Amino acid sequence: MDLVIRDVRVIDGTGGASYRADVGVEDGRITTITREREGGGPRPTARRTIDADGLALAPGFIDMHAHSDLALLRDPDHGAKAAQGVTLEVLGQDGLSYAPVDDRTLAEVRRSITGWNGDGSDIDFDWRTVGEYLDRLDRSHGGQGIAVNAAYLVPQGTVRMYAVGWDDRPATDAELVRMKQLVAEGLEQGAVGMSSGLTYTPGMYANDAELTELCRVVARYDGYYCPHHRSYGAGALRAYEEMVGLTRDAGCALHLAHATMNFGVNKGRAPELLALLDEALDTGADISLDTYPYTPGCTTLVATLPSWASEGGPEATLARLADDATAERIRHHLEVVGSDGCHGVPIEWDTIEISGVSDPGLASCVGRTIAQSATARGEEPWVTARRLLLADRLGSTILQHVGHEENVREIMRHRVHTGGSDGILQGFKPHPRAYGTFPQYLGRYARDLGVLSLEETVAHLTSRPAARLRLPDRGLVREGYRADLVLFDPDTVAAGSTFDAPRTLPTGIPHVLIDGRFVIEDGKRTDVLAGRAVRRTPVRPDP
């Protein structure tokens, strides 16, 4: 065999008790698992043997909510995820990504999510369809591939941008037909489902009838719908109910993105969300969710504005901000009414910390809240926020300190929970979840706090997401499965990233393999690019 991992504690991803074994790998697959109690015969041998006494072996972690759509193309190392033990990321999140597009749509989407992925000036956008984007992942970096595997969701906001534009109105019949075609084509070309960002424009302009029709297409291809729903604040429970009802009407599987209950109005209310989900699950709904193990959120500063302020696209938004009277209306919605972009809750400027800017000349803003910067300048917070939006041309990212630890813990215990970093890698001071989500689960929440057992935690990060993605040979340590594997030390594994030093790599994860090849070896990134686009073979709908 190519490799034997000897005397290792196998945490196989099922959630069951761990066991000691020798695990053999050949040609990218797990070929033998010889349990310790089966001793007496010869032990497996290989061209290389790792003595893994004291280490645990788990399936590779699956990041169900990643924003590495361009990072995988520009950075062959991608240590932010590889070092965590992530072997598969799901891209195309929150309804906004780079396929399917035409030339106009590509330019617009690049502008609208500069804060997530950079402006893309270093990328050759030589694709337009979902299939071409997945092909581009496979032939990246001189044809070697990418750092970790990647699956893709068709982004509903981009699809609406393509077929309808930026207008806040119902789609015409012809536009709806075109959107359904674009979603179907993306699924046929290998996407695993469809995402939405229903607090982001223009996706948020879709009504429930439109979303239901698109979800019916997703259901015919056995995909799933992954919405960032309409509110995580004042209307959170109603927004969750809306998504559950909508997907049940469409017969579509539902995966709730970064599912949480934020802002003061939702403190301690996670049990209400979980009761809603349990009732739906017990009556046959197909639902899963992901979370990150931190309380602050992360988005763009422009995303907090009322949706009407963003109608027409980024240039129209900048024009409204530049007009004093319109800017005052925006301020009133933000500070008094509670804008839909800020989840229906009046904005608290002392919770809005600037984490990144597109213009390096504005770097002094990073790491400070809007309230702190405003105080330093002797002006009102909205004046500071407006100035930054205009100067950075909407490219600023923020940390939003509005979460609740008790809600985070309650939701991560749930039976359909999976892990997702929601990691935005751009900015001078990104959220530490981008570099720390998975070791944070293993170290802080499993080992230190005992919120979940280590075995349960691994199942949440491996087999559950693999099942949602309908991947038949990933997510478990099992003979015949792909050798996407993580070796970690249960006693020392920890997230190195903090809010002060967010790009610090984790500790206690010495080895990570993808298809049996070491991408992390002895704690260091190798030059191996074993990642590929993971295309779902769709179930063809009946004619």
Coordinates of N, CA and C in Angstrom, one line a residue, residues 363-512:
A363 N -6.9 52.3 5.7 CA -6.5 51.2 6.6 C -6.7 51.7 8.1
S364 N -6.6 53.0 8.4 CA -6.6 53.4 9.8 C -8.0 53.1 10.4
C365 N -9.0 52.9 9.5 CA -10.4 52.6 10.0 C -10.5 51.2 10.5
V366 N -9.6 50.3 10.1 CA -9.7 48.9 10.4 C -9.4 48.6 11.9
G367 N -10.3 47.8 12.5 CA -10.1 47.4 13.9 C -10.8 48.4 14.8
R368 N -11.5 49.3 14.3 CA -12.3 50.3 15.1 C -13.7 50.2 14.7
T369 N -14.6 50.4 15.7 CA -16.0 50.5 15.4 C -16.3 51.8 14.8
I370 N -17.4 51.9 14.1 CA -17.9 53.2 13.5 C -18.0 54.2 14.6
A371 N -18.5 53.8 15.8 CA -18.7 54.7 16.9 C -17.4 55.3 17.4
Q372 N -16.3 54.4 17.5 CA -15.0 54.8 17.9 C -14.4 55.8 16.9
S373 N -14.5 55.5 15.6 CA -14.0 56.4 14.6 C -14.7 57.8 14.6
A374 N -16.0 57.7 14.8 CA -16.8 58.9 14.8 C -16.4 59.8 16.0
T375 N -16.2 59.2 17.2 CA -15.8 59.9 18.4 C -14.4 60.6 18.1
A376 N -13.5 59.8 17.5 CA -12.2 60.4 17.3 C -12.2 61.6 16.3
R377 N -13.2 61.6 15.4 CA -13.3 62.7 14.5 C -14.3 63.8 15.0
G378 N -14.9 63.5 16.1 CA -15.8 64.5 16.6 C -17.1 64.7 15.8
E379 N -17.6 63.6 15.2 CA -18.8 63.7 14.4 C -19.8 62.6 14.7
E380 N -20.9 62.6 14.1 CA -22.0 61.6 14.3 C -21.6 60.3 13.6
P381 N -21.9 59.2 14.1 CA -21.5 57.9 13.5 C -22.0 57.8 12.0
W382 N -23.2 58.3 11.7 CA -23.6 58.1 10.3 C -22.7 58.9 9.4
V383 N -22.2 60.1 9.8 CA -21.3 60.9 9.0 C -20.1 60.1 8.7
T384 N -19.6 59.4 9.7 CA -18.4 58.5 9.5 C -18.7 57.4 8.5
A385 N -19.8 56.7 8.7 CA -20.1 55.6 7.9 C -20.4 56.0 6.5
R386 N -21.1 57.1 6.3 CA -21.3 57.6 4.9 C -20.0 57.9 4.2
R387 N -19.1 58.6 4.9 CA -17.8 59.0 4.3 C -17.1 57.7 3.9
L388 N -17.1 56.7 4.7 CA -16.3 55.5 4.4 C -17.0 54.7 3.2
L389 N -18.3 54.7 3.2 CA -18.9 54.0 2.1 C -18.6 54.7 0.7
L390 N -18.6 56.0 0.7 CA -18.2 56.7 -0.5 C -16.7 56.6 -0.8
A391 N -15.9 56.8 0.2 CA -14.4 56.8 -0.1 C -14.0 55.4 -0.5
D392 N -14.5 54.3 0.0 CA -14.1 53.0 -0.3 C -15.0 52.3 -1.4
R393 N -15.9 53.1 -1.9 CA -16.7 52.7 -3.0 C -17.4 51.4 -2.7
L394 N -18.0 51.3 -1.5 CA -18.8 50.2 -1.0 C -18.0 48.9 -0.7
G395 N -16.7 49.0 -0.7 CA -15.8 47.8 -0.6 C -15.5 47.4 0.8
S396 N -16.0 48.1 1.8 CA -15.6 47.9 3.2 C -16.4 46.7 3.8
T397 N -15.6 45.9 4.6 CA -16.3 44.7 5.3 C -16.3 45.1 6.8
I398 N -17.2 44.4 7.5 CA -17.4 44.7 8.9 C -17.6 43.4 9.7
L399 N -17.2 43.5 10.9 CA -17.6 42.5 11.9 C -18.8 43.1 12.7
Q400 N -19.8 42.3 12.8 CA -21.0 42.8 13.5 C -21.2 42.1 14.8
H401 N -21.0 42.7 15.9 CA -21.0 42.1 17.2 C -22.4 42.0 17.8
V402 N -23.2 41.1 17.3 CA -24.6 41.1 17.7 C -25.1 39.7 18.1
G403 N -24.2 38.7 18.3 CA -24.6 37.4 18.6 C -24.6 37.1 20.1
H404 N -25.1 35.8 20.4 CA -25.3 35.4 21.7 C -24.8 34.0 21.9
E405 N -23.9 33.8 22.9 CA -23.2 32.5 23.1 C -24.2 31.4 23.4
E406 N -25.2 31.7 24.2 CA -26.2 30.6 24.5 C -26.9 30.1 23.2
N407 N -27.2 31.0 22.3 CA -27.8 30.6 21.1 C -26.9 29.8 20.2
V408 N -25.6 30.2 20.1 CA -24.6 29.5 19.4 C -24.5 28.0 19.9
R409 N -24.4 27.8 21.2 CA -24.3 26.5 21.8 C -25.5 25.6 21.5
E410 N -26.7 26.2 21.7 CA -27.9 25.4 21.6 C -28.1 24.9 20.1
I411 N -27.8 25.8 19.2 CA -28.0 25.4 17.8 C -27.0 24.4 17.3
M412 N -25.7 24.5 17.8 CA -24.7 23.5 17.4 C -25.0 22.1 17.9
R413 N -25.8 22.0 18.9 CA -26.1 20.6 19.4 C -27.2 19.9 18.6
H414 N -27.8 20.6 17.7 CA -29.0 20.1 17.0 C -28.7 18.9 16.1
R415 N -29.6 18.0 15.9 CA -29.4 16.8 15.2 C -29.1 17.0 13.7
V416 N -29.4 18.2 13.1 CA -29.1 18.4 11.7 C -28.1 19.4 11.5
H417 N -27.3 19.8 12.5 CA -26.3 20.8 12.5 C -25.1 20.3 11.7
T418 N -24.5 21.2 10.9 CA -23.2 21.0 10.3 C -22.3 22.2 10.5
G419 N -21.1 22.2 10.1 CA -20.2 23.3 10.3 C -19.9 24.1 9.0
G420 N -19.9 25.4 9.2 CA -19.6 26.2 8.0 C -18.9 27.5 8.5
S421 N -17.8 27.8 7.9 CA -17.0 28.9 8.4 C -17.5 30.3 8.0
D422 N -18.3 30.4 6.9 CA -18.7 31.7 6.4 C -17.4 32.6 6.3
G423 N -16.3 32.0 6.0 CA -15.0 32.7 6.1 C -14.8 33.6 4.9
I424 N -14.7 34.9 5.2 CA -14.3 35.9 4.2 C -12.8 36.2 4.4
L425 N -12.0 35.9 3.4 CA -10.6 35.9 3.5 C -10.0 37.2 3.2
Q426 N -10.8 38.2 2.7 CA -10.3 39.5 2.3 C -10.2 40.4 3.5
G427 N -9.5 41.5 3.4 CA -9.5 42.5 4.4 C -8.3 42.4 5.3
F428 N -8.0 43.5 6.0 CA -6.8 43.6 6.8 C -7.1 42.8 8.1
K429 N -8.3 42.7 8.5 CA -8.7 42.1 9.8 C -9.9 41.2 9.7
P430 N -9.8 40.1 8.9 CA -10.9 39.3 8.7 C -11.4 38.6 10.0
H431 N -12.6 38.1 9.9 CA -13.2 37.4 11.0 C -12.3 36.1 11.3
P432 N -12.0 35.8 12.5 CA -11.1 34.7 12.8 C -11.7 33.3 12.4
R433 N -13.0 33.3 12.1 CA -13.6 32.0 11.7 C -13.1 31.5 10.4
A434 N -12.6 32.4 9.6 CA -12.0 32.0 8.3 C -10.8 31.1 8.5
Y435 N -10.1 31.3 9.5 CA -8.9 30.5 9.8 C -9.1 29.5 11.0
G436 N -10.2 29.6 11.7 CA -10.3 28.9 13.0 C -11.5 28.0 13.2
T437 N -12.5 28.0 12.3 CA -13.8 27.4 12.7 C -13.7 25.9 13.1
F438 N -12.9 25.1 12.4 CA -13.0 23.7 12.6 C -12.2 23.3 13.9
P439 N -10.9 23.8 14.1 CA -10.3 23.6 15.3 C -11.0 24.2 16.5
Q440 N -11.7 25.3 16.3 CA -12.5 25.9 17.4 C -13.6 24.9 17.8
Y441 N -14.3 24.2 16.9 CA -15.2 23.2 17.3 C -14.6 22.1 18.1
L442 N -13.4 21.6 17.6 CA -12.8 20.4 18.2 C -12.2 20.8 19.6
G443 N -11.5 21.9 19.6 CA -10.8 22.3 20.9 C -11.7 23.0 21.9
R444 N -12.2 24.1 21.6 CA -13.0 24.9 22.6 C -14.3 24.2 22.9
Y445 N -15.1 23.9 21.9 CA -16.5 23.4 22.2 C -16.6 22.0 22.5
A446 N -15.8 21.1 21.9 CA -15.8 19.7 22.3 C -15.0 19.4 23.5
R447 N -13.7 19.7 23.4 CA -12.7 19.3 24.5 C -12.9 20.2 25.7
D448 N -12.9 21.5 25.6 CA -12.8 22.4 26.7 C -14.2 22.6 27.4
L449 N -15.2 22.8 26.6 CA -16.5 23.1 27.1 C -17.5 21.9 27.2
G450 N -17.2 20.8 26.4 CA -18.0 19.6 26.5 C -19.4 19.9 25.9
V451 N -19.6 20.8 25.0 CA -20.9 21.1 24.4 C -21.3 19.9 23.6
L452 N -20.4 19.3 22.9 CA -20.6 18.0 22.2 C -19.4 17.1 22.5
S453 N -19.6 15.8 22.4 CA -18.5 14.9 22.5 C -17.7 15.0 21.2
L454 N -16.4 14.6 21.3 CA -15.5 14.7 20.1 C -16.1 13.9 19.0
E455 N -16.7 12.7 19.3 CA -17.2 11.9 18.2 C -18.4 12.6 17.5
E456 N -19.3 13.2 18.3 CA -20.4 13.9 17.8 C -19.9 15.1 16.9
T457 N -19.0 15.8 17.4 CA -18.4 17.0 16.7 C -17.9 16.6 15.4
V458 N -17.1 15.5 15.3 CA -16.6 15.1 14.0 C -17.7 14.7 13.1
A459 N -18.8 14.0 13.6 CA -19.9 13.7 12.7 C -20.5 14.9 12.1
H460 N -20.7 16.0 12.9 CA -21.3 17.2 12.4 C -20.4 17.9 11.3
L461 N -19.1 17.6 11.3 CA -18.2 18.3 10.4 C -17.9 17.4 9.2
T462 N -18.4 16.2 9.1 CA -18.0 15.2 8.1 C -19.1 14.5 7.5
S463 N -19.7 13.5 8.1 CA -20.7 12.7 7.5 C -22.0 13.4 7.3
R464 N -22.4 14.3 8.2 CA -23.6 15.0 7.9 C -23.6 15.9 6.7
P465 N -22.5 16.7 6.6 CA -22.5 17.5 5.3 C -22.3 16.7 4.1
A466 N -21.6 15.5 4.2 CA -21.4 14.7 3.0 C -22.8 14.1 2.6
A467 N -23.6 13.8 3.6 CA -25.0 13.3 3.3 C -25.8 14.4 2.6
R468 N -25.7 15.6 3.1 CA -26.5 16.7 2.5 C -26.0 16.9 1.0
L469 N -24.7 16.7 0.8 CA -24.2 16.9 -0.6 C -24.4 15.7 -1.4
R470 N -25.0 14.6 -0.9 CA -25.2 13.4 -1.6 C -23.9 12.8 -2.1
L471 N -22.9 12.8 -1.3 CA -21.6 12.3 -1.8 C -21.4 10.9 -1.2
P472 N -21.4 9.9 -2.1 CA -21.5 8.5 -1.6 C -20.2 7.9 -1.0
D473 N -19.0 8.6 -1.2 CA -17.8 8.0 -0.8 C -16.9 9.0 0.0
R474 N -17.5 9.9 0.7 CA -16.8 10.9 1.5 C -17.6 11.0 2.8
G475 N -16.8 11.5 3.8 CA -17.5 11.8 5.1 C -17.3 10.8 6.1
L476 N -16.7 9.6 5.8 CA -16.5 8.5 6.8 C -15.1 8.0 6.6
V477 N -14.6 7.4 7.7 CA -13.4 6.6 7.6 C -13.9 5.2 7.5
R478 N -13.9 4.7 6.2 CA -14.5 3.4 5.9 C -13.8 2.9 4.6
E479 N -13.6 1.6 4.6 CA -13.0 1.0 3.5 C -13.7 1.3 2.2
G480 N -12.9 1.7 1.2 CA -13.5 2.0 -0.1 C -13.7 3.5 -0.3
Y481 N -13.8 4.2 0.8 CA -14.0 5.7 0.8 C -12.7 6.4 0.4
R482 N -12.9 7.6 -0.2 CA -11.8 8.5 -0.5 C -10.9 8.8 0.7
A483 N -9.7 8.8 0.5 CA -8.7 9.1 1.6 C -8.6 10.6 1.8
D484 N -9.7 11.3 2.1 CA -9.7 12.7 2.5 C -9.7 12.6 4.0
L485 N -8.6 12.8 4.7 CA -8.4 12.5 6.1 C -7.6 13.6 6.8
V486 N -7.9 13.6 8.1 CA -7.3 14.6 9.0 C -6.8 13.8 10.2
L487 N -5.5 14.1 10.5 CA -4.9 13.6 11.8 C -4.7 14.7 12.7
F488 N -5.3 14.7 13.9 CA -5.1 15.8 14.9 C -4.9 15.2 16.3
D489 N -4.4 16.1 17.1 CA -4.2 15.7 18.5 C -5.3 16.2 19.4
P490 N -6.2 15.3 19.9 CA -7.3 15.8 20.6 C -7.0 16.7 21.9
D491 N -5.8 16.5 22.4 CA -5.4 17.2 23.6 C -4.9 18.6 23.3
T492 N -4.5 18.9 22.1 CA -3.9 20.2 21.8 C -4.5 21.0 20.7
V493 N -5.4 20.3 19.9 CA -6.0 21.0 18.8 C -6.7 22.3 19.2
A494 N -6.4 23.4 18.5 CA -7.0 24.6 18.9 C -6.9 25.6 17.7
A495 N -7.8 26.5 17.7 CA -7.8 27.6 16.7 C -6.7 28.6 17.2
G496 N -5.8 28.9 16.3 CA -4.8 30.0 16.6 C -5.3 31.4 16.3
S497 N -6.3 31.5 15.4 CA -6.8 32.8 15.0 C -7.6 33.4 16.2
T498 N -7.4 34.7 16.3 CA -8.1 35.5 17.3 C -8.6 36.8 16.5
F499 N -9.4 37.6 17.2 CA -9.9 38.8 16.6 C -8.7 39.8 16.5
D500 N -7.7 39.7 17.3 CA -6.5 40.6 17.2 C -5.5 40.0 16.1
A501 N -5.5 38.7 16.0 CA -4.5 38.1 15.1 C -5.3 37.0 14.3
P502 N -6.1 37.5 13.3 CA -7.1 36.6 12.7 C -6.5 35.6 11.7
R503 N -5.3 35.8 11.2 CA -4.7 34.9 10.2 C -3.7 33.9 10.8
T504 N -3.8 33.7 12.1 CA -2.9 32.7 12.8 C -3.5 31.3 12.5
L505 N -2.6 30.4 12.1 CA -3.0 29.1 11.8 C -3.3 28.3 13.1
P506 N -4.0 27.2 13.0 CA -4.3 26.4 14.1 C -3.2 25.5 14.6
T507 N -3.3 25.0 15.8 CA -2.3 24.0 16.3 C -3.0 22.7 16.5
G508 N -2.1 21.6 16.5 CA -2.6 20.3 16.8 C -3.2 19.6 15.6
I509 N -2.9 20.0 14.4 CA -3.4 19.3 13.2 C -2.1 19.0 12.3
P510 N -1.4 17.9 12.6 CA -0.1 17.7 11.9 C -0.2 17.2 10.5
H511 N -1.3 16.5 10.1 CA -1.4 15.9 8.8 C -2.8 16.0 8.2
V512 N -2.9 16.4 7.0 CA -4.2 16.5 6.2 C -3.9 15.8 4.9

